[in-house]
PDB file of C-alpha atoms in Angstrom:
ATOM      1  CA  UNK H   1       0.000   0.000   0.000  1.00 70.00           C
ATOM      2  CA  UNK H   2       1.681   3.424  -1.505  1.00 75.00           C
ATOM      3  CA  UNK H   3      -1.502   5.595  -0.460  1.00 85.00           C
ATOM      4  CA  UNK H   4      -1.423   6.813  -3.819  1.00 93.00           C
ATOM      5  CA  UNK H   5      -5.354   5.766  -5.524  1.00 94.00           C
ATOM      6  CA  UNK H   6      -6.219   5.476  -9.040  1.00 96.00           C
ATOM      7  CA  UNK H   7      -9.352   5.373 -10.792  1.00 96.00           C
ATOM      8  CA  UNK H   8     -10.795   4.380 -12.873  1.00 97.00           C
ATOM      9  CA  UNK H   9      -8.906   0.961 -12.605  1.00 95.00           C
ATOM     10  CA  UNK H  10      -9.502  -0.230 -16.553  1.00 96.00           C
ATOM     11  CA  UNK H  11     -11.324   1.825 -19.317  1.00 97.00           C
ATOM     12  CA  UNK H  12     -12.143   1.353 -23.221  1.00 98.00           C
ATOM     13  CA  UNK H  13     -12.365   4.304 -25.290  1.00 98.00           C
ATOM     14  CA  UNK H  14     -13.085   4.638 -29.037  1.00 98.00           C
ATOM     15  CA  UNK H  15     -10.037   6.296 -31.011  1.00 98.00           C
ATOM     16  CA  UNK H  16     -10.806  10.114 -31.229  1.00 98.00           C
ATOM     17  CA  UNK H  17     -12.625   9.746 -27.907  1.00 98.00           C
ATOM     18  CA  UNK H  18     -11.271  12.225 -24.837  1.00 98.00           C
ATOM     19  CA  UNK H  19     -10.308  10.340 -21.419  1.00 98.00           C
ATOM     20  CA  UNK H  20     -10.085  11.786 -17.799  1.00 98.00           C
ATOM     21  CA  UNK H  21      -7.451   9.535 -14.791  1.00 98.00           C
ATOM     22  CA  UNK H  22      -7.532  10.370 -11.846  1.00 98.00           C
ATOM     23  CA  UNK H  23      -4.933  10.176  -8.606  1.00 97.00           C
ATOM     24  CA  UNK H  24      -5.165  10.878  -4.720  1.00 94.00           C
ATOM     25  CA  UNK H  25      -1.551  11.137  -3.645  1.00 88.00           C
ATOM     26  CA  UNK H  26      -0.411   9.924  -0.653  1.00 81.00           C
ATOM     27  CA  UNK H  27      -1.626  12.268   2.447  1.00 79.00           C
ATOM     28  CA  UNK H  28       1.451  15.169   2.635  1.00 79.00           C
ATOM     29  CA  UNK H  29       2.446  14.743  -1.002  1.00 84.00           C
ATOM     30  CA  UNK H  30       2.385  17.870  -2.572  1.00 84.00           C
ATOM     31  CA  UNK H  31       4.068  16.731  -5.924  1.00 88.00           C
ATOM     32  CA  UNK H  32       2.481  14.737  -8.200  1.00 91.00           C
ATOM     33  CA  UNK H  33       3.554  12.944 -11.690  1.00 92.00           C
ATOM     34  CA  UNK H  34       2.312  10.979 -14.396  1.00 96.00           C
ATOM     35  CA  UNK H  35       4.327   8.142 -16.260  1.00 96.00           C
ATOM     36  CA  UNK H  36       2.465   5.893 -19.566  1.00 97.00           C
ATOM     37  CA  UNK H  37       3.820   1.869 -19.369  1.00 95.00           C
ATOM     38  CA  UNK H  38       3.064   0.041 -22.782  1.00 94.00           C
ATOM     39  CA  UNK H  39       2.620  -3.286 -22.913  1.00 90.00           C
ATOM     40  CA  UNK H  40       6.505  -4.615 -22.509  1.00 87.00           C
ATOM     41  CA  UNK H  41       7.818  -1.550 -21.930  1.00 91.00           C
ATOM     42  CA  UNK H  42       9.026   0.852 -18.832  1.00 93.00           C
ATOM     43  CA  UNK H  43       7.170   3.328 -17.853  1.00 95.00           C
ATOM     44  CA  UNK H  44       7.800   6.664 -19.602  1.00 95.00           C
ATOM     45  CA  UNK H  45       7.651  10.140 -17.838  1.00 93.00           C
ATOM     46  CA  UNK H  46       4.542  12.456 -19.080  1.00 95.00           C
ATOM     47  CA  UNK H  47       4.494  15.531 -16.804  1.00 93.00           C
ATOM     48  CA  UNK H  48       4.634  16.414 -13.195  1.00 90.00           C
ATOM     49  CA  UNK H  49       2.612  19.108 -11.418  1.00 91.00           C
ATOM     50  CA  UNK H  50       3.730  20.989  -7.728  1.00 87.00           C
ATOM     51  CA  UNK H  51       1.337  23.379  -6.507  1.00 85.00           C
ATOM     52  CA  UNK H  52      -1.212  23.577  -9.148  1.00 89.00           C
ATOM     53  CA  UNK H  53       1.321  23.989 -12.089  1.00 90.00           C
ATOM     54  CA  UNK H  54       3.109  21.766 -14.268  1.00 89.00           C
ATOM     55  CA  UNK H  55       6.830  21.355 -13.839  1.00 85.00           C
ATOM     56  CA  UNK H  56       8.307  19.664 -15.950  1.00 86.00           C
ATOM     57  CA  UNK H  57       7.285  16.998 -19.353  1.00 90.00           C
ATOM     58  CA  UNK H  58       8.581  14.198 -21.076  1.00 90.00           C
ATOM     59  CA  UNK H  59       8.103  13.893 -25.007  1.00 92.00           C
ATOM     60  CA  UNK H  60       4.469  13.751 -25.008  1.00 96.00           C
ATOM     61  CA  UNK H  61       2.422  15.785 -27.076  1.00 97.00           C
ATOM     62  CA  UNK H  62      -0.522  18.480 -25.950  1.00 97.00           C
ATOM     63  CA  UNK H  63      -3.222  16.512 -26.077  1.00 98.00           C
ATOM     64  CA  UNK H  64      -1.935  15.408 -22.949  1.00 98.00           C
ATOM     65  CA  UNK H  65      -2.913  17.441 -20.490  1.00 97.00           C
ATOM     66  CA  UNK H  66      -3.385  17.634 -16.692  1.00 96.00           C
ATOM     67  CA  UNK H  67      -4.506  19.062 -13.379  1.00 96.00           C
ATOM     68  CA  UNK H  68      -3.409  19.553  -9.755  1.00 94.00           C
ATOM     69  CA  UNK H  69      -5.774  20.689  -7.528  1.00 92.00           C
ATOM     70  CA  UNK H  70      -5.834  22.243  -3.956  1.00 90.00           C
ATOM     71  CA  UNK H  71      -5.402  18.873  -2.062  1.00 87.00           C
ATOM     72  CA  UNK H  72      -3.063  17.914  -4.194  1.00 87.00           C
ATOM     73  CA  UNK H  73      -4.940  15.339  -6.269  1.00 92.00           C
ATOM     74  CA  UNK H  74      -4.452  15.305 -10.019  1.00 96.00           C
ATOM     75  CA  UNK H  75      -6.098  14.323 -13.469  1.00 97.00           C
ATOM     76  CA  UNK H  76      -4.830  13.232 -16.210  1.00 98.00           C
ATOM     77  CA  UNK H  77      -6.649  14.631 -19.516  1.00 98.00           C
ATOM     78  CA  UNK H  78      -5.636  12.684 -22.723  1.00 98.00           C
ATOM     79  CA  UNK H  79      -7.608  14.148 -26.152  1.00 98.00           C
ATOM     80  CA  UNK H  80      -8.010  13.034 -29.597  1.00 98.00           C
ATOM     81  CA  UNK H  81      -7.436   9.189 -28.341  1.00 98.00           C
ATOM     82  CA  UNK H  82      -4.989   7.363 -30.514  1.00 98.00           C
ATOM     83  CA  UNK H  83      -4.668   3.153 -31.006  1.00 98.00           C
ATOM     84  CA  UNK H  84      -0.823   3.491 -29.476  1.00 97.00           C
ATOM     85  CA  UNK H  85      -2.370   5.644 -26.257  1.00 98.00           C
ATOM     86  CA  UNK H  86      -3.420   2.290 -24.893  1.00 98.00           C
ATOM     87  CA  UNK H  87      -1.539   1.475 -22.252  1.00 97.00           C
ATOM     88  CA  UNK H  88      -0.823   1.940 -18.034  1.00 96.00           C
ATOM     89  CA  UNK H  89      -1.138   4.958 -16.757  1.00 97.00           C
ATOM     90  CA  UNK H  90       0.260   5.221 -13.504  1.00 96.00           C
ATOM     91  CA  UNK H  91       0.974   8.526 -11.056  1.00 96.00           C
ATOM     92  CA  UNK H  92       3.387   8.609  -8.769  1.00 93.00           C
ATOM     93  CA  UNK H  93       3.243  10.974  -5.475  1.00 90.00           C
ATOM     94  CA  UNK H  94       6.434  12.905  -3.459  1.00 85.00           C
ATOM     95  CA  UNK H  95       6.652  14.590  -0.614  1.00 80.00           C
ATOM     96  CA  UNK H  96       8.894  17.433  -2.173  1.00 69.00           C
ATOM     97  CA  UNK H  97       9.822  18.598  -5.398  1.00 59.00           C
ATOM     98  CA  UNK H  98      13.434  19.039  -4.589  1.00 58.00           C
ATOM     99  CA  UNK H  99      16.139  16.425  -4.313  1.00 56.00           C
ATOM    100  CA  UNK H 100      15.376  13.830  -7.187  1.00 54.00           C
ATOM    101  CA  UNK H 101      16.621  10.767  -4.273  1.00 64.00           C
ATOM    102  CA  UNK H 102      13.583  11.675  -3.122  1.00 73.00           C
ATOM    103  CA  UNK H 103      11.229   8.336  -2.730  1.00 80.00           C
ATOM    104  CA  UNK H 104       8.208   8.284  -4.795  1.00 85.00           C
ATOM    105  CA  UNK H 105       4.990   6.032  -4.473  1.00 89.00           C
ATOM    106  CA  UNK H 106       3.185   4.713  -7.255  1.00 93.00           C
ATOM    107  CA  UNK H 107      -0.309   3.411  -7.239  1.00 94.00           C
ATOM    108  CA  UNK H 108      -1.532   0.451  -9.182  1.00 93.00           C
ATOM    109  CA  UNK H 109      -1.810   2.269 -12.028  1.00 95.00           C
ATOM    110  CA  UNK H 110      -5.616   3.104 -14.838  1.00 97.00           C
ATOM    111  CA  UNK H 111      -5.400   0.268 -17.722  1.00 96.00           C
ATOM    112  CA  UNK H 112      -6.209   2.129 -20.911  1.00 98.00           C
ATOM    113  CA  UNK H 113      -7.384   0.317 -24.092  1.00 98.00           C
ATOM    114  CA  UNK H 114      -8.564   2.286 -26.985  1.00 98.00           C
ATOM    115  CA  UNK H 115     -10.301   0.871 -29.655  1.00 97.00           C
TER     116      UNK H 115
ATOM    117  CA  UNK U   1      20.199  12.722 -21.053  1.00 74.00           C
ATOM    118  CA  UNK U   2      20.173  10.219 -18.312  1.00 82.00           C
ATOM    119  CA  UNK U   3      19.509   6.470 -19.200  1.00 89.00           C
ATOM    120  CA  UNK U   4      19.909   2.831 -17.806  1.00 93.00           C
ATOM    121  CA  UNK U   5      20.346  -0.710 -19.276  1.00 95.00           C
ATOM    122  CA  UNK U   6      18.655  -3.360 -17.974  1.00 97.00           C
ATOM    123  CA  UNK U   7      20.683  -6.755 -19.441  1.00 92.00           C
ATOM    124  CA  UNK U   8      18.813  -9.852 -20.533  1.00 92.00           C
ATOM    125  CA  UNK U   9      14.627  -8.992 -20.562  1.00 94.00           C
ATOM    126  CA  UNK U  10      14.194 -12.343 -19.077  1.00 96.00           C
ATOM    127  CA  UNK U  11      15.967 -14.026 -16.388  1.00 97.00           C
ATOM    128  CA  UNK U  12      15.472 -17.314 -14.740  1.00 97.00           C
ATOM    129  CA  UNK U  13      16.316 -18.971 -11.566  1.00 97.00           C
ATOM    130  CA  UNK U  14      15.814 -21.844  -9.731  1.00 97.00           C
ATOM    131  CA  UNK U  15      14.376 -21.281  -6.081  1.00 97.00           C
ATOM    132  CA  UNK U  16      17.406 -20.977  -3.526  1.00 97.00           C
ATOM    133  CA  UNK U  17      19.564 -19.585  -6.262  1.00 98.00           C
ATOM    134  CA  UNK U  18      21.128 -16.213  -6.974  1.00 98.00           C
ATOM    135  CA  UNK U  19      19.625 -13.335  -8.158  1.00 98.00           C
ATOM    136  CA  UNK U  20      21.678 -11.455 -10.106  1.00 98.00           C
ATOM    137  CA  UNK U  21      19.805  -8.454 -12.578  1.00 98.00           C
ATOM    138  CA  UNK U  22      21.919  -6.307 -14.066  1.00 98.00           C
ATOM    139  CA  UNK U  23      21.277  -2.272 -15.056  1.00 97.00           C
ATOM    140  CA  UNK U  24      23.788  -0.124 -16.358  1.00 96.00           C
ATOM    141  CA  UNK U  25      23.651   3.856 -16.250  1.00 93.00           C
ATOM    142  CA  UNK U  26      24.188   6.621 -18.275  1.00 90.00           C
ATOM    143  CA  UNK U  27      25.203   9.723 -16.673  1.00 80.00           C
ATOM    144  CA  UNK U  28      27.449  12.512 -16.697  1.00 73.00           C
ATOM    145  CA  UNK U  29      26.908  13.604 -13.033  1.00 74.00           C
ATOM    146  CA  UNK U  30      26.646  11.629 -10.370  1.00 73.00           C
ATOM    147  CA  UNK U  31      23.127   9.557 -10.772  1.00 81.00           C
ATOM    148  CA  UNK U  32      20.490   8.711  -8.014  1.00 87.00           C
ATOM    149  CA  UNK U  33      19.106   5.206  -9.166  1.00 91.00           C
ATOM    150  CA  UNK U  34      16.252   3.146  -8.298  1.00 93.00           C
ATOM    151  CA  UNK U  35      14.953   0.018  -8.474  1.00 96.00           C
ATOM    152  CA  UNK U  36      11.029  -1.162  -8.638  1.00 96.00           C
ATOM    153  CA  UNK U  37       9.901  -4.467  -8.746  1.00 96.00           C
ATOM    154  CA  UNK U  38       6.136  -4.612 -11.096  1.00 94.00           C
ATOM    155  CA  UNK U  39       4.151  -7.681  -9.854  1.00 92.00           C
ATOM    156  CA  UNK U  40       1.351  -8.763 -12.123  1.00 87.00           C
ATOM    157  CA  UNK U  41      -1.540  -6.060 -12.836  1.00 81.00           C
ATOM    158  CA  UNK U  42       0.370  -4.007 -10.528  1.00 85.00           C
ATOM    159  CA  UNK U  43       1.762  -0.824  -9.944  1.00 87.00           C
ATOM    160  CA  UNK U  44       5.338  -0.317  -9.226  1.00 92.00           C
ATOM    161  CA  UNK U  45       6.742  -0.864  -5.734  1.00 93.00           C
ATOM    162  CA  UNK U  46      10.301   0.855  -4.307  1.00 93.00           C
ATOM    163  CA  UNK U  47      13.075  -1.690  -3.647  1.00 95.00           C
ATOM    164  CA  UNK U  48      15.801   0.383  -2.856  1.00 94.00           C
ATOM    165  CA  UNK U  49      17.555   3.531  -3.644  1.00 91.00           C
ATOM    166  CA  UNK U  50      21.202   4.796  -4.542  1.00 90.00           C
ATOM    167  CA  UNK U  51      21.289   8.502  -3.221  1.00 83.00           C
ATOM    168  CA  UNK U  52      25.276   8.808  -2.837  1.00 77.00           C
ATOM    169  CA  UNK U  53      25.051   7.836   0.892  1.00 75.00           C
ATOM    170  CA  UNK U  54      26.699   4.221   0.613  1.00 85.00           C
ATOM    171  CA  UNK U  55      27.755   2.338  -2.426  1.00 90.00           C
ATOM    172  CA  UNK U  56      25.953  -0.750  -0.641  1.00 94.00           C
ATOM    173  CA  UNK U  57      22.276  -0.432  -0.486  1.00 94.00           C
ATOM    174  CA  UNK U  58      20.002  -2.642   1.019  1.00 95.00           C
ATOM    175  CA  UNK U  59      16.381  -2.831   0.489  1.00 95.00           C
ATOM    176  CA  UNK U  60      13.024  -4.728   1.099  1.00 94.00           C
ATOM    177  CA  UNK U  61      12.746  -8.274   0.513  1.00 94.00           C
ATOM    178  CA  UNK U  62      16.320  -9.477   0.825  1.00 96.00           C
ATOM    179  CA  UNK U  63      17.100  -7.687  -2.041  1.00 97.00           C
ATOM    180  CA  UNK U  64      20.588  -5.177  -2.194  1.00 97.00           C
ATOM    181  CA  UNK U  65      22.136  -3.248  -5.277  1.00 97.00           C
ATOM    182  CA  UNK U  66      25.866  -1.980  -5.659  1.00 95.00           C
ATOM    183  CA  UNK U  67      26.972   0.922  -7.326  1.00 94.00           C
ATOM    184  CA  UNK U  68      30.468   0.996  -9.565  1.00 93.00           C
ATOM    185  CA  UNK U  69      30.567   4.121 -10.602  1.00 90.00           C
ATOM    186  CA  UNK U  70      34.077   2.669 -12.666  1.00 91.00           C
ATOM    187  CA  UNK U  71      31.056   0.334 -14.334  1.00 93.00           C
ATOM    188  CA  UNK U  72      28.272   1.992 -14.270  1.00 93.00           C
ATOM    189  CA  UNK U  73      26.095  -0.667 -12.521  1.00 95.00           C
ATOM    190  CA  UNK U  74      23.856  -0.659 -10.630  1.00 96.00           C
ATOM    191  CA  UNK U  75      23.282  -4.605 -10.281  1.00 98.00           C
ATOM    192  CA  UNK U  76      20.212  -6.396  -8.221  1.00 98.00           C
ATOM    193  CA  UNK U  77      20.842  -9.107  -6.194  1.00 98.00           C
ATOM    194  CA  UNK U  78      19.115 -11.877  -3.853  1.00 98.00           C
ATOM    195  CA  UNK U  79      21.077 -14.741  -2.564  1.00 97.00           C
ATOM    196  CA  UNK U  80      18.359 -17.188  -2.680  1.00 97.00           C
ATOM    197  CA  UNK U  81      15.136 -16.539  -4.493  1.00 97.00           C
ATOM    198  CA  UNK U  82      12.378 -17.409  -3.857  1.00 96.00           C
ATOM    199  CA  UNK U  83       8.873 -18.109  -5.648  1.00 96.00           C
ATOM    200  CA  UNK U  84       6.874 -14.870  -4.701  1.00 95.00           C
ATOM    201  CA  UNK U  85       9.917 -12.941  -6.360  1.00 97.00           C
ATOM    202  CA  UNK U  86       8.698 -13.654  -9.877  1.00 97.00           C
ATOM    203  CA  UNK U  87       7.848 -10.355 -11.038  1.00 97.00           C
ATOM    204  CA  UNK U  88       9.067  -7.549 -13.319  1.00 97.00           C
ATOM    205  CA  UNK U  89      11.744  -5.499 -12.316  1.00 98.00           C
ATOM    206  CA  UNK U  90      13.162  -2.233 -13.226  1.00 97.00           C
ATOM    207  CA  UNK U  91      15.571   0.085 -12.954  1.00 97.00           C
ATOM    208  CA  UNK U  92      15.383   3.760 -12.980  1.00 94.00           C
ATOM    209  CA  UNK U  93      17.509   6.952 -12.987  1.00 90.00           C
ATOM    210  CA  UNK U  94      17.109  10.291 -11.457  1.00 84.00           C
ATOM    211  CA  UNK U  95      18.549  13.571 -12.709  1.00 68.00           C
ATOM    212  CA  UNK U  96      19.367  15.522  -9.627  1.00 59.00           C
ATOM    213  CA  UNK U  97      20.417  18.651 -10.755  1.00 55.00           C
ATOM    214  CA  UNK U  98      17.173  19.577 -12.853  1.00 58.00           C
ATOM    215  CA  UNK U  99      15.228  19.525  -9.874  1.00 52.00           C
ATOM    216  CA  UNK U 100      13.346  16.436 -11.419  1.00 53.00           C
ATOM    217  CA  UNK U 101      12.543  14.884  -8.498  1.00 57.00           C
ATOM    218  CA  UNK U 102       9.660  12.816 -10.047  1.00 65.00           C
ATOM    219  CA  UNK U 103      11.537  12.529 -13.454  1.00 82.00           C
ATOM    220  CA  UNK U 104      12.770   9.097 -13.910  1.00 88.00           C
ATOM    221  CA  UNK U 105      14.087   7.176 -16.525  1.00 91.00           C
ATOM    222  CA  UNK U 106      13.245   3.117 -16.602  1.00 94.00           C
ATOM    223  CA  UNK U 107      15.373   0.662 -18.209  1.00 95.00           C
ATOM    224  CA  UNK U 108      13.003  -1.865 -20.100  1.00 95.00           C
ATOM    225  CA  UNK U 109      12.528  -4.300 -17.570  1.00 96.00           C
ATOM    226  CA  UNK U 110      13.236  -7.985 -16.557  1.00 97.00           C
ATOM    227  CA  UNK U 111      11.309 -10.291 -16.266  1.00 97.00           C
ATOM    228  CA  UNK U 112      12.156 -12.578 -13.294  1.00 97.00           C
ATOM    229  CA  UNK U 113      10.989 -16.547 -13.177  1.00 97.00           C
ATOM    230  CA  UNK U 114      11.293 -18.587 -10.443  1.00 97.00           C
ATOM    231  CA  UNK U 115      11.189 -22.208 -11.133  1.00 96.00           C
ATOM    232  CA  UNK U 116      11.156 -25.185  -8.162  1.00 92.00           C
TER     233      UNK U 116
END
């Protein structure tokens, strides 16, 4: 148990659809990131947010969006759904955005499958 | 850019053997590195940690990692496995000096089996 909650757990969407994750970070965690895991693959960085704002993205495009909020839980927007957007999404929670040895917590992760 | 290696996608062991999974870096400061073990329809879970403090770290599970900075490992090993260690594991970097905290890179996994 990482404290960090997903939902919803599994989804289908129809290509060209729009899809909404969502993430409660673990109770303290002000920093909050996103990371995509195809099938085989590693998990690939998306974007994190710290207090409300987005700090920092990988090599995704703008159609992926997201939120912080107040209380520090996040959503991930993805728009225009493609075929190769299926996949794991999975956020990941830190206490602090400074230090990268800092531990972060990953929950279990949204399964994505777009049709 | 920061990057690891993960050698060999699948490994397999007997049970009471040595684990030994091997990740390579890619760095040109002085890396924080992670490792996460992936069980089944999972999300990822923190083995241990390499933040500079000891080149011997220990973590959950019986599992430690070494870091050679003259090799650029950052190896994963068990003495003995056991069953409930078949799993996916990865290893990740961490740029400290972008203040990325949350930014890290995965290797591509291995895949660990345990057989009796």
């Amino acid at each position: 148990e990482t404290g960090v909650t997903q939902s919803p757990t599994h989804l289908i969407k129809t290509r060209g659809q729009q899809v909404t994750l969502r993430c409660s970070s673990q109770s303290g965690h002000n920093t909050v990131s996103w990371y995509q895991q195809a099938l085989g693959q590693g998990p690939q960085f998306i974007f994190q947010y710290y207090r409300e704002e987005e700090n920092g993205r990988g090599n995704f495009p703008p159609r992926f969006s997201g939120l912080q909020f107040p209380n520090y839980s996040s959503e991930l927007n993805v728009n225009a759904l493609e075929l190769d957007d299926s996949a794991l999404y999975l956020c990941a929670s830190s206490s602090t955005i400074t230090g990268a040895g800092n531990t972060i917590y990953f929950g279990e992760g949204s399964w994505l499958t777009v049709v | 850019a920061q990057s690891v290696t993960q050698l060999g996608s699948h490994v397999s062991v007997s049970e009471g053997a040595l684990v030994l999974l091997r990740c390579n870096y890619s760095s040109s400061v002085p890396p924080y590195l992670f490792w996460y073990v992936q069980y089944p329809n999972q999300g990822l879970q923190l083995l241990l940690k390499y933040t500079s403090a000891a080149t011997l770290v220990k973590g959950i599970n019986g599992f430690e990692a070494e870091f050679k900075k003259s090799e650029t490992s950052f190896h994963l090993t068990k003495p003995s496995a056991h069953m409930s260690d078949a799993a996916e594991y990865f290893c990740a970097v961490s740029d400290p000096f972008t203040g990325g905290g949350n930014k890290l890179t995965f290797g591509t996994g291995t895949q660990l089996k345990v057989e009796l």
